[in-house]
Amino acid sequence: MIQLKEPEVNLQLALEHGLSEEEWQKIIEILGRTPTYTELGVFSVMWSEHCSYKNSIAMLKTLPRTGRRLLVGAGEENAGLVDIGDGLAVCFKIESHNHPSAVEPFQGAATGVGGILRDIFTMGARPIASLNSLRFGPLNIPRNRYLFDNVVKGIAHYGNSIGVPTVGGEIYFEECYTGNPLVNVMTVGVVKHNEVVSAVSKGEGNTVMLVGSATGRDGIHGATFASVELSETSESRRSSVQVGDPFTEKLLLEATLELAKQDYLVGIQDMGAAGIACSTSEMAARGKSGMILDLSAVPLREPDMSPYEIMLSESQERMLVVIRKGFEQEAQAIFKKWDLKCTKIGKVINSNNLEIFFNQKKVGSIPAYHLVLGGGAPVYIRETREPDYIKKARAKNIKRLKMPEDFNKALLQIMASPNVADKAWVYQQYDYSVRSNTVVPPGASAAVIRLKKTNKALAMKTDGNGRYTYLNPYKGGAIAVAEAARNVACMGAKPLAITNCLNFGNPYDPEVYYQFKQAVLGMGEACRILDTPVTGGNVSFYNESPQGAIYPTPVVGMLGLIEDLKHVTTSWFKQDGDFIILLGALKGELGGSEYMQVIHNMVGGDAPDIDLSFEKRIQTACLEAIRKGIVNSAIDVSDGGLAVAIAEACINNPEKMLGASIFISLKMRDDELLFGESQSVIILSISENNLLEMERIAAKNIIPCITIGRVKDNGRLKINGLIDLELEAIRRVYQAIIPNYMQQGF
Amino acid sequence: MKFGVVVFPGSNCDHDAYHVIKHVLGARVEYIWHKETTLRMFDVIILPGGFSYGDYLRAGAVARFAPVMNAIVQFSRHGGMVLGICNGFQILLEAGLLPGALIPNNHMRFRCQNVYIKVLDNTSPFTREYQTAQVLRMPIAHYSGNYYADADTLKSLEDNGQIAFQYCEPDGTVSENANPNGSLLNIAGIFNPARNVLGMMPHPERAAEKILGSNDGLGIFKSLVDHA
């Protein structure tokens, strides 16, 4: 083996690469010698948190990951695969791009979209929709407006250009995300069962090809960068952020879907984090085979790149393709048609090693198994300690808070909170209708995408409440799943499965690890009871800025199936005189509520309770009523409580706003009634002649069902004697706040 | 009657146009690869929306040099019907088949929303299914949809009845408020003088089925089928 002009490889260098002393010893043990510089680079990225999940995988394995509709379990491939009948499967996954977006928001967000799209289409699936989940600091701070504006532009730039509709998501603004925004992106794809492509390399002598863009120095150590906290010097890591080219990716997408139909294709993997190092080792390990790689064959964007740099580059829009020997020209013809480069860089061998050559010299020889997650990569369970703040926050006496004197004013203030307010400013920048499948566009409880040539549709939603999870990590994890499932059930869909993105602080901090562990346990319990297994996802640790850690923020991407297009239901009132029905029970829970934050500037108390078997019954009843055809609208109670849910059902009808008169008598404070965020509550509107049927369905599912008011075509919202507002006044503040902030520039 | 939908690298709405023609209308349709140099037996050519060649230089500026474009120019000169939607409209302007330019939206952001447009004339082969002054609802989705032309060009468009659609309120009033991108005269689509070429920014192919919220766009495709 040769050493070029490379630094001496020793413990010190390993530590600088983010490896621990223990890990350094383990590498020497695996290789039986000191690694070469290139090998050290490969180990350091493959064993980074980002690629190895070393501090999370043990917990992730506690999540339910099987189910009768799952064709591929979590972790087996790049994304999960769910059977939806008609010979079709849905492939979906969510991923974070938090750190790149914190230092270079436009490209950080754009390449996040590019990365998750590649995960989907490299499985042979046509991407049909993207969603996102975003967190920023408050909009009164110019830097936060800059990040928000550019993240949205970046997502729009990539998604619009590649022609995949961005159909939904969620956005919250909280102090704790200043300095460490969250950018989680999800893509959903559809594939025929017999065209699913595996990310595997096998078959001695088969050909390994690199497809797509040339390799440059961009993004070297991106995976490692994602595995430390952000600091004042993070700005200097802008070069760790990759640059996206959606046009090249569009070509890759179309060429890949052509290739997916060919018998001679063995496997494909996207090159994301840790580039060639990751894709070669993961594909080889999956196929229990080895690979000879000739790095001199890799087309370069810049001269004089070292083998270390070539292995670690995270240049975008590249894939590794393995095809049966003898079919090189056929594969090349497909890529040539789309004006893409396709270069042979190696072949499959009958060993377990990656044999890495550069200019005819061997620069590395590593057993692939030892590099990868699920193989020899380290696995840790970290120490946990319940954080002190939790007890303090729960001890806050909410009952002593002064009630607002004017509930009209309070409701308008909450409607004008950017967390609640209309997000049209955001989603109008996304092409949400391309591919002509968008049945319910952004702005509803969930998006609905039809599946051409069938009578089915998919409902999809991202959900997560950092504030709840901060106050009670277990409940926060469970509620994220429950609420996402409730949202798709309100659209007429049966919740099928989830993907998750777990955004937390530094896992070596026992308090952070406590949050992580509890949230995962809560999520797992909810998934088991609601029968929505986890198909895969992503963990993002080290979300900390010099100001401290973010709220623990588990985000759920939910997939629901609508069996018949006529079941598609939206959240707004439709018919004057309809009865407004409340399914579930309001318990006046103000802990962690939007009301507490907006009106009392306080985050305290406990997260709302969640009884998961009750939740399941509520959703079952809602879905049963929708399928019976008796539901005119359905919306769940969430941020801002009952008052906000009713107000949204009034003003969100794109054809015509319809008013409501509500009378509801419960023994609790008025603010608890209007703004409490009790879980498992759904508001329906139903015509009078269907009331009995609704009551029968509720009784059968053993859930409370009460009439709380009527839909009125009078342009007003009235609730008890507390609220009496013109809908126009509500709509004005609801729509104005985000555009007003963004007009201020940065 | 046979439609051809051109596929440039970066075309995104090619599948949508194809779907409407084949599966909603049941008419004949084929894709045309951008590297083709001759066109065989088509009655209507559609230049679909998208980001042809990434639109990196200027929307449509590279696509006009695609091999297939010479054949399309010849096709239109011989009276063949050409419909450019969104990026297709931008390409028709760059290729000189229609006058004027589409510059970035006046708010400098990509904008996706439903708009209302008014049919100015129902005697063209693209609009005969509609009533004059009928209001249609369909989506826009673009960054550069702000129609610009000099005063003389605008006047000749008006005088020759070349303005196909204008952005309007739901009741048909053509107002500043209804203009989503700053287009002069609220122009959403224009014809060439012979009226066998139409370019428009809104997407009729995304508004051709009730399940998608509107089927107001279907009339354009139906008009073309009936024309043959």
Tab-separated table of C-alpha atoms in Angstrom, chain A residues 253-647:
chain	number	residue	atom	x	y	z
A	253	LEU	CA	-34.850	10.127	-11.885
A	254	GLU	CA	-36.170	9.404	-15.364
A	255	ALA	CA	-33.159	7.278	-16.317
A	256	THR	CA	-33.363	5.286	-13.065
A	257	LEU	CA	-37.031	4.510	-13.569
A	258	GLU	CA	-36.195	3.217	-17.064
A	259	LEU	CA	-33.345	1.134	-15.681
A	260	ALA	CA	-35.558	-0.254	-12.893
A	261	LYS	CA	-37.556	-2.185	-15.505
A	262	GLN	CA	-34.474	-4.068	-16.762
A	263	ASP	CA	-33.671	-7.635	-15.675
A	264	TYR	CA	-29.935	-7.018	-15.711
A	265	LEU	CA	-30.105	-4.469	-12.906
A	266	VAL	CA	-28.743	-5.875	-9.626
A	267	GLY	CA	-29.016	-2.864	-7.329
A	268	ILE	CA	-28.866	0.898	-6.943
A	269	GLN	CA	-28.007	3.138	-4.058
A	270	ASP	CA	-28.157	6.871	-3.826
A	271	MET	CA	-24.988	8.700	-2.814
A	272	GLY	CA	-25.824	10.964	0.045
A	273	ALA	CA	-23.872	11.311	3.234
A	274	ALA	CA	-20.340	9.886	2.969
A	275	GLY	CA	-20.673	9.474	-0.822
A	276	ILE	CA	-18.813	6.557	-2.401
A	277	ALA	CA	-17.639	5.268	0.999
A	278	CYS	CA	-21.165	4.773	2.241
A	279	SER	CA	-22.851	3.508	-0.927
A	280	THR	CA	-20.151	0.922	-1.712
A	281	SER	CA	-19.877	-0.445	1.816
A	282	GLU	CA	-23.626	-0.589	2.445
A	283	MET	CA	-24.424	-2.251	-0.879
A	284	ALA	CA	-21.610	-4.773	-0.473
A	285	ALA	CA	-22.534	-5.556	3.134
A	286	ARG	CA	-26.191	-6.080	2.169
A	287	GLY	CA	-25.156	-8.538	-0.567
A	288	LYS	CA	-22.531	-10.231	1.630
A	289	SER	CA	-20.000	-9.599	-1.099
A	290	GLY	CA	-16.913	-7.527	-1.706
A	291	MET	CA	-15.944	-4.938	-4.273
A	292	ILE	CA	-12.837	-3.796	-6.101
A	293	LEU	CA	-12.919	-0.060	-6.681
A	294	ASP	CA	-10.679	1.938	-8.987
A	295	LEU	CA	-10.908	5.531	-7.827
A	296	SER	CA	-8.815	6.723	-10.783
A	297	ALA	CA	-11.843	5.974	-12.969
A	298	VAL	CA	-14.145	8.346	-11.056
A	299	PRO	CA	-14.902	11.436	-13.177
A	300	LEU	CA	-13.677	14.449	-11.217
A	301	ARG	CA	-14.852	18.023	-11.131
A	302	GLU	CA	-11.524	19.301	-9.826
A	303	PRO	CA	-8.013	18.043	-10.541
A	304	ASP	CA	-5.674	16.411	-8.045
A	305	MET	CA	-8.251	14.980	-5.710
A	306	SER	CA	-6.833	12.400	-3.331
A	307	PRO	CA	-8.401	8.961	-2.822
A	308	TYR	CA	-9.421	10.152	0.648
A	309	GLU	CA	-11.353	13.044	-0.876
A	310	ILE	CA	-12.903	10.933	-3.619
A	311	MET	CA	-14.196	8.370	-1.125
A	312	LEU	CA	-15.666	11.028	1.174
A	313	SER	CA	-17.009	13.603	-1.294
A	314	GLU	CA	-20.711	14.317	-0.938
A	315	SER	CA	-21.166	15.830	-4.387
A	316	GLN	CA	-24.855	15.635	-5.154
A	317	GLU	CA	-26.829	13.860	-7.873
A	318	ARG	CA	-24.768	10.681	-7.979
A	319	MET	CA	-25.744	7.019	-7.606
A	320	LEU	CA	-23.964	3.705	-7.451
A	321	VAL	CA	-25.393	1.121	-9.839
A	322	VAL	CA	-24.546	-2.590	-10.002
A	323	ILE	CA	-25.486	-4.458	-13.181
A	324	ARG	CA	-24.998	-7.983	-14.459
A	325	LYS	CA	-21.714	-8.498	-16.246
A	326	GLY	CA	-22.071	-8.100	-20.003
A	327	PHE	CA	-24.877	-5.543	-19.893
A	328	GLU	CA	-22.686	-2.470	-19.468
A	329	GLN	CA	-23.555	-1.088	-22.897
A	330	GLU	CA	-27.305	-1.509	-22.400
A	331	ALA	CA	-27.167	0.385	-19.114
A	332	GLN	CA	-24.926	3.037	-20.596
A	333	ALA	CA	-27.368	3.548	-23.480
A	334	ILE	CA	-30.155	4.471	-21.061
A	335	PHE	CA	-28.008	7.021	-19.265
A	336	LYS	CA	-26.658	8.368	-22.542
A	337	LYS	CA	-30.188	8.992	-23.751
A	338	TRP	CA	-30.621	11.282	-20.724
A	339	ASP	CA	-27.179	12.890	-21.283
A	340	LEU	CA	-25.814	11.425	-18.053
A	341	LYS	CA	-22.353	10.096	-17.303
A	342	CYS	CA	-22.147	6.426	-16.414
A	343	THR	CA	-18.687	5.121	-15.613
A	344	LYS	CA	-17.446	1.699	-14.594
A	345	ILE	CA	-15.514	2.115	-11.345
A	346	GLY	CA	-15.263	-1.432	-10.106
A	347	LYS	CA	-16.601	-4.946	-9.885
A	348	VAL	CA	-18.106	-7.326	-7.402
A	349	ILE	CA	-15.714	-9.871	-5.869
A	350	ASN	CA	-16.185	-12.985	-3.855
A	351	SER	CA	-14.827	-11.700	-0.547
A	352	ASN	CA	-16.090	-9.421	2.166
A	353	ASN	CA	-13.730	-6.567	1.509
A	354	LEU	CA	-13.763	-3.227	-0.202
A	355	GLU	CA	-10.455	-3.230	-2.072
A	356	ILE	CA	-9.741	0.384	-2.950
A	357	PHE	CA	-7.234	1.254	-5.666
A	358	PHE	CA	-5.937	4.573	-6.945
A	359	ASN	CA	-3.459	4.843	-9.835
A	360	GLN	CA	-2.915	1.070	-9.674
A	361	LYS	CA	-1.919	1.259	-6.016
A	362	LYS	CA	-3.975	-0.180	-3.224
A	363	VAL	CA	-5.008	2.550	-0.785
A	364	GLY	CA	-7.421	0.612	1.365
A	365	SER	CA	-8.799	-2.810	2.180
A	366	ILE	CA	-11.722	-2.863	4.585
A	367	PRO	CA	-14.300	-5.534	5.423
A	368	ALA	CA	-17.541	-3.829	4.402
A	369	TYR	CA	-19.524	-5.486	7.175
A	370	HIS	CA	-17.519	-3.692	9.847
A	371	LEU	CA	-18.287	-0.276	8.416
A	372	VAL	CA	-22.039	-0.407	8.412
A	373	LEU	CA	-24.984	0.042	10.654
A	374	GLY	CA	-26.340	-3.355	11.608
A	375	GLY	CA	-22.874	-4.810	11.039
A	376	GLY	CA	-19.694	-3.961	12.862
A	377	ALA	CA	-20.384	-0.283	13.469
A	378	PRO	CA	-20.430	0.596	17.159
A	379	VAL	CA	-23.688	0.510	19.120
A	380	TYR	CA	-24.078	2.463	22.341
A	381	ILE	CA	-26.783	2.907	24.909
A	382	ARG	CA	-26.260	6.182	26.644
A	383	GLU	CA	-26.867	7.158	30.215
A	384	THR	CA	-30.171	8.887	30.979
A	385	ARG	CA	-31.259	11.330	33.672
A	386	GLU	CA	-34.639	12.978	34.005
A	387	PRO	CA	-34.020	16.699	33.481
A	388	ASP	CA	-34.734	19.035	36.414
A	389	TYR	CA	-36.697	21.445	34.264
A	390	ILE	CA	-39.482	18.900	33.750
A	391	LYS	CA	-40.519	18.913	37.406
A	392	LYS	CA	-40.236	22.690	37.559
A	393	ALA	CA	-42.335	23.180	34.452
A	394	ARG	CA	-45.008	20.800	35.639
A	395	ALA	CA	-45.132	22.483	39.034
A	396	LYS	CA	-46.227	25.773	37.486
A	397	ASN	CA	-49.731	26.469	38.681
A	398	ILE	CA	-51.715	27.081	35.557
A	399	LYS	CA	-54.967	27.366	37.454
A	400	ARG	CA	-53.827	30.646	38.953
A	401	LEU	CA	-53.316	32.342	35.599
A	402	LYS	CA	-55.430	35.400	35.058
A	403	MET	CA	-58.202	34.824	32.552
A	404	PRO	CA	-58.316	37.134	29.536
A	405	GLU	CA	-60.960	39.845	29.905
A	406	ASP	CA	-61.763	39.814	26.198
A	407	PHE	CA	-61.924	36.368	24.602
A	408	ASN	CA	-62.491	37.831	21.144
A	409	LYS	CA	-59.162	39.578	21.417
A	410	ALA	CA	-57.491	36.437	22.778
A	411	LEU	CA	-58.753	34.321	19.887
A	412	LEU	CA	-57.572	36.882	17.342
A	413	GLN	CA	-54.137	36.936	19.003
A	414	ILE	CA	-53.893	33.153	18.793
A	415	MET	CA	-55.112	33.089	15.183
A	416	ALA	CA	-52.348	35.601	14.448
A	417	SER	CA	-49.660	33.486	16.065
A	418	PRO	CA	-47.387	32.308	13.238
A	419	ASN	CA	-47.682	28.770	14.620
A	420	VAL	CA	-51.438	28.778	13.999
A	421	ALA	CA	-51.753	31.315	11.171
A	422	ASP	CA	-52.271	30.584	7.502
A	423	LYS	CA	-49.159	29.234	5.766
A	424	ALA	CA	-50.176	30.223	2.232
A	425	TRP	CA	-47.128	32.493	2.031
A	426	VAL	CA	-45.077	29.303	2.248
A	427	TYR	CA	-46.980	26.777	0.197
A	428	GLN	CA	-47.804	29.137	-2.659
A	429	GLN	CA	-44.078	29.090	-3.371
A	430	TYR	CA	-44.240	25.325	-3.832
A	431	ASP	CA	-45.682	23.781	-6.964
A	432	TYR	CA	-48.263	21.601	-5.242
A	433	SER	CA	-50.356	20.672	-8.281
A	434	VAL	CA	-47.821	19.354	-10.805
A	435	ARG	CA	-48.458	15.742	-11.924
A	436	SER	CA	-52.190	16.497	-11.695
A	437	ASN	CA	-52.947	14.241	-8.729
A	438	THR	CA	-53.429	16.730	-5.915
A	439	VAL	CA	-57.024	16.264	-4.724
A	440	VAL	CA	-56.607	18.162	-1.453
A	441	PRO	CA	-53.854	20.792	-1.631
A	442	PRO	CA	-51.932	22.285	1.307
A	443	GLY	CA	-53.985	24.146	3.901
A	444	ALA	CA	-56.140	21.200	5.064
A	445	SER	CA	-55.493	18.697	7.898
A	446	ALA	CA	-53.505	16.516	5.479
A	447	ALA	CA	-52.810	16.406	1.763
A	448	VAL	CA	-54.583	13.928	-0.511
A	449	ILE	CA	-52.963	12.587	-3.685
A	450	ARG	CA	-54.936	10.339	-5.996
A	451	LEU	CA	-53.420	7.305	-7.687
A	452	LYS	CA	-54.169	7.364	-11.406
A	453	LYS	CA	-55.674	4.187	-12.898
A	454	THR	CA	-57.133	3.258	-9.495
A	455	ASN	CA	-59.984	4.656	-7.441
A	456	LYS	CA	-57.671	5.120	-4.456
A	457	ALA	CA	-55.820	8.020	-2.939
A	458	LEU	CA	-53.139	8.557	-0.315
A	459	ALA	CA	-53.437	10.983	2.570
A	460	MET	CA	-50.169	12.217	4.034
A	461	LYS	CA	-49.123	14.440	6.873
A	462	THR	CA	-46.161	15.447	8.996
A	463	ASP	CA	-46.694	16.148	12.691
A	464	GLY	CA	-44.687	16.828	15.795
A	465	ASN	CA	-45.048	19.044	18.837
A	466	GLY	CA	-41.724	20.031	20.379
A	467	ARG	CA	-43.353	21.853	23.266
A	468	TYR	CA	-45.299	18.806	24.409
A	469	THR	CA	-42.209	16.638	24.047
A	470	TYR	CA	-40.178	19.145	26.060
A	471	LEU	CA	-42.709	18.985	28.897
A	472	ASN	CA	-43.277	15.249	28.655
A	473	PRO	CA	-41.093	13.332	26.203
A	474	TYR	CA	-43.090	10.096	26.403
A	475	LYS	CA	-46.436	11.768	25.734
A	476	GLY	CA	-44.883	14.020	23.097
A	477	GLY	CA	-43.686	10.999	21.143
A	478	ALA	CA	-47.056	9.271	21.440
A	479	ILE	CA	-49.042	12.397	20.534
A	480	ALA	CA	-46.959	12.994	17.399
A	481	VAL	CA	-48.100	9.606	16.085
A	482	ALA	CA	-51.682	9.931	17.334
A	483	GLU	CA	-52.199	13.375	15.893
A	484	ALA	CA	-50.744	12.484	12.506
A	485	ALA	CA	-53.005	9.435	12.364
A	486	ARG	CA	-56.006	11.533	13.407
A	487	ASN	CA	-55.220	14.034	10.673
A	488	VAL	CA	-55.271	11.451	7.909
A	489	ALA	CA	-58.351	9.772	9.417
A	490	CYS	CA	-60.124	13.147	9.169
A	491	MET	CA	-59.447	13.092	5.416
A	492	GLY	CA	-61.098	9.680	5.084
A	493	ALA	CA	-57.915	7.610	5.157
A	494	LYS	CA	-56.931	4.559	7.156
A	495	PRO	CA	-53.535	5.249	8.764
A	496	LEU	CA	-51.094	2.631	7.428
A	497	ALA	CA	-47.556	3.329	8.549
A	498	ILE	CA	-45.155	6.058	9.599
A	499	THR	CA	-41.677	7.289	8.921
A	500	ASN	CA	-40.023	9.354	11.647
A	501	CYS	CA	-37.397	12.027	12.000
A	502	LEU	CA	-36.043	12.354	15.517
A	503	ASN	CA	-34.490	15.761	16.183
A	504	PHE	CA	-32.671	15.982	19.491
A	505	GLY	CA	-29.632	17.567	21.166
A	506	ASN	CA	-26.336	15.948	22.102
A	507	PRO	CA	-26.882	12.252	22.959
A	508	TYR	CA	-23.915	12.271	25.342
A	509	ASP	CA	-25.930	14.593	27.582
A	510	PRO	CA	-27.919	12.226	29.846
A	511	GLU	CA	-30.856	14.645	29.986
A	512	VAL	CA	-31.054	14.755	26.198
A	513	TYR	CA	-30.818	10.984	26.033
A	514	TYR	CA	-33.638	10.724	28.556
A	515	GLN	CA	-35.802	12.837	26.232
A	516	PHE	CA	-34.814	10.694	23.276
A	517	LYS	CA	-35.452	7.383	24.991
A	518	GLN	CA	-38.814	8.405	26.420
A	519	ALA	CA	-40.002	9.923	23.146
A	520	VAL	CA	-39.105	6.748	21.238
A	521	LEU	CA	-40.904	4.609	23.820
A	522	GLY	CA	-44.007	6.808	23.554
A	523	MET	CA	-43.882	6.683	19.795
A	524	GLY	CA	-43.523	2.905	19.815
A	525	GLU	CA	-46.518	2.443	22.079
A	526	ALA	CA	-48.666	4.677	19.861
A	527	CYS	CA	-47.540	2.856	16.729
A	528	ARG	CA	-48.394	-0.519	18.253
A	529	ILE	CA	-51.880	0.495	19.372
A	530	LEU	CA	-52.752	2.474	16.251
A	531	ASP	CA	-51.315	-0.290	14.066
A	532	THR	CA	-48.985	2.007	12.151
A	533	PRO	CA	-45.518	0.403	12.083
A	534	VAL	CA	-42.391	2.458	11.501
A	535	THR	CA	-40.968	1.887	8.034
A	536	GLY	CA	-37.783	3.835	8.596
A	537	GLY	CA	-36.589	7.337	9.084
A	538	ASN	CA	-33.751	9.373	10.384
A	539	VAL	CA	-32.189	10.541	13.631
A	540	SER	CA	-30.671	13.981	13.943
A	541	PHE	CA	-28.699	14.526	17.158
A	542	TYR	CA	-26.530	17.477	18.136
A	543	ASN	CA	-29.234	20.048	17.461
A	544	GLU	CA	-27.733	22.590	19.788
A	545	SER	CA	-26.524	26.111	19.326
A	546	PRO	CA	-24.500	28.132	21.840
A	547	GLN	CA	-27.875	29.074	23.387
A	548	GLY	CA	-28.600	25.437	24.265
A	549	ALA	CA	-30.464	22.409	22.955
A	550	ILE	CA	-33.663	22.591	20.920
A	551	TYR	CA	-36.915	21.224	22.247
A	552	PRO	CA	-36.805	17.477	21.676
A	553	THR	CA	-38.695	17.291	18.395
A	554	PRO	CA	-39.800	13.911	17.097
A	555	VAL	CA	-41.544	14.380	13.764
A	556	VAL	CA	-43.862	11.787	12.258
A	557	GLY	CA	-44.615	11.389	8.569
A	558	MET	CA	-47.895	9.501	8.308
A	559	LEU	CA	-49.271	7.624	5.327
A	560	GLY	CA	-52.976	6.837	5.051
A	561	LEU	CA	-54.927	5.002	2.388
A	562	ILE	CA	-58.262	6.207	1.029
A	563	GLU	CA	-59.947	3.174	-0.503
A	564	ASP	CA	-62.479	5.126	-2.538
A	565	LEU	CA	-62.081	8.659	-3.897
A	566	LYS	CA	-65.583	9.532	-2.795
A	567	HIS	CA	-64.457	9.226	0.841
A	568	VAL	CA	-62.126	12.225	0.530
A	569	THR	CA	-63.202	14.667	3.240
A	570	THR	CA	-61.978	18.176	3.994
A	571	SER	CA	-61.836	20.195	7.187
A	572	TRP	CA	-64.122	23.162	6.415
A	573	PHE	CA	-67.864	23.612	6.923
A	574	LYS	CA	-69.866	23.225	3.737
A	575	GLN	CA	-73.563	23.584	4.347
A	576	ASP	CA	-75.701	26.094	6.171
A	577	GLY	CA	-77.671	24.435	8.942
A	578	ASP	CA	-75.390	21.413	9.398
A	579	PHE	CA	-75.005	20.155	12.946
A	580	ILE	CA	-71.583	20.504	14.523
A	581	ILE	CA	-70.622	17.376	16.424
A	582	LEU	CA	-67.811	16.843	18.900
A	583	LEU	CA	-66.365	13.342	19.106
A	584	GLY	CA	-64.269	12.741	22.207
A	585	ALA	CA	-63.905	14.696	25.424
A	586	LEU	CA	-62.556	18.167	26.165
A	587	LYS	CA	-60.655	18.088	29.428
A	588	GLY	CA	-59.441	21.651	29.558
A	589	GLU	CA	-55.734	20.869	29.309
A	590	LEU	CA	-53.703	24.030	28.920
A	591	GLY	CA	-50.205	22.608	29.557
A	592	GLY	CA	-47.861	23.391	26.675
A	593	SER	CA	-50.692	25.047	24.783
A	594	GLU	CA	-50.481	27.759	22.173
A	595	TYR	CA	-52.786	29.826	24.402
A	596	MET	CA	-50.296	29.696	27.294
A	597	GLN	CA	-47.485	30.718	24.999
A	598	VAL	CA	-49.286	33.526	23.177
A	599	ILE	CA	-51.421	35.002	25.951
A	600	HIS	CA	-49.320	34.252	29.022
A	601	ASN	CA	-45.885	33.913	27.438
A	602	MET	CA	-45.352	30.704	29.366
A	603	VAL	CA	-44.348	27.155	28.521
A	604	GLY	CA	-45.353	25.016	31.465
A	605	GLY	CA	-47.607	22.395	32.945
A	606	ASP	CA	-47.784	18.901	31.538
A	607	ALA	CA	-48.495	17.869	27.950
A	608	PRO	CA	-52.103	16.776	27.375
A	609	ASP	CA	-52.999	13.222	28.315
A	610	ILE	CA	-53.300	10.630	25.613
A	611	ASP	CA	-55.281	7.409	25.958
A	612	LEU	CA	-54.240	5.499	22.872
A	613	SER	CA	-57.006	2.917	22.813
A	614	PHE	CA	-59.545	5.741	23.108
A	615	GLU	CA	-57.702	7.528	20.294
A	616	LYS	CA	-58.012	4.427	18.158
A	617	ARG	CA	-61.770	4.255	18.762
A	618	ILE	CA	-62.233	7.942	17.915
A	619	GLN	CA	-60.408	7.477	14.623
A	620	THR	CA	-62.312	4.299	13.831
A	621	ALA	CA	-65.632	6.051	14.436
A	622	CYS	CA	-64.632	9.058	12.344
A	623	LEU	CA	-63.557	6.835	9.476
A	624	GLU	CA	-66.659	4.694	9.707
A	625	ALA	CA	-68.886	7.767	9.523
A	626	ILE	CA	-66.933	9.139	6.570
A	627	ARG	CA	-67.217	5.838	4.708
A	628	LYS	CA	-70.959	5.835	5.382
A	629	GLY	CA	-71.022	9.155	3.528
A	630	ILE	CA	-72.560	11.150	6.389
A	631	VAL	CA	-69.654	13.497	7.201
A	632	ASN	CA	-69.512	16.888	5.481
A	633	SER	CA	-66.333	18.032	7.201
A	634	ALA	CA	-63.880	16.780	9.808
A	635	ILE	CA	-61.149	18.606	11.730
A	636	ASP	CA	-59.271	17.615	14.856
A	637	VAL	CA	-58.681	19.835	17.870
A	638	SER	CA	-54.991	20.684	18.119
A	639	ASP	CA	-52.929	23.865	18.515
A	640	GLY	CA	-55.160	26.594	19.933
A	641	GLY	CA	-57.879	24.187	21.033
A	642	LEU	CA	-61.585	24.084	20.220
A	643	ALA	CA	-61.931	27.782	19.345
A	644	VAL	CA	-59.170	27.641	16.744
A	645	ALA	CA	-60.441	24.370	15.236
A	646	ILE	CA	-63.942	25.829	14.785
A	647	ALA	CA	-62.570	29.120	13.450
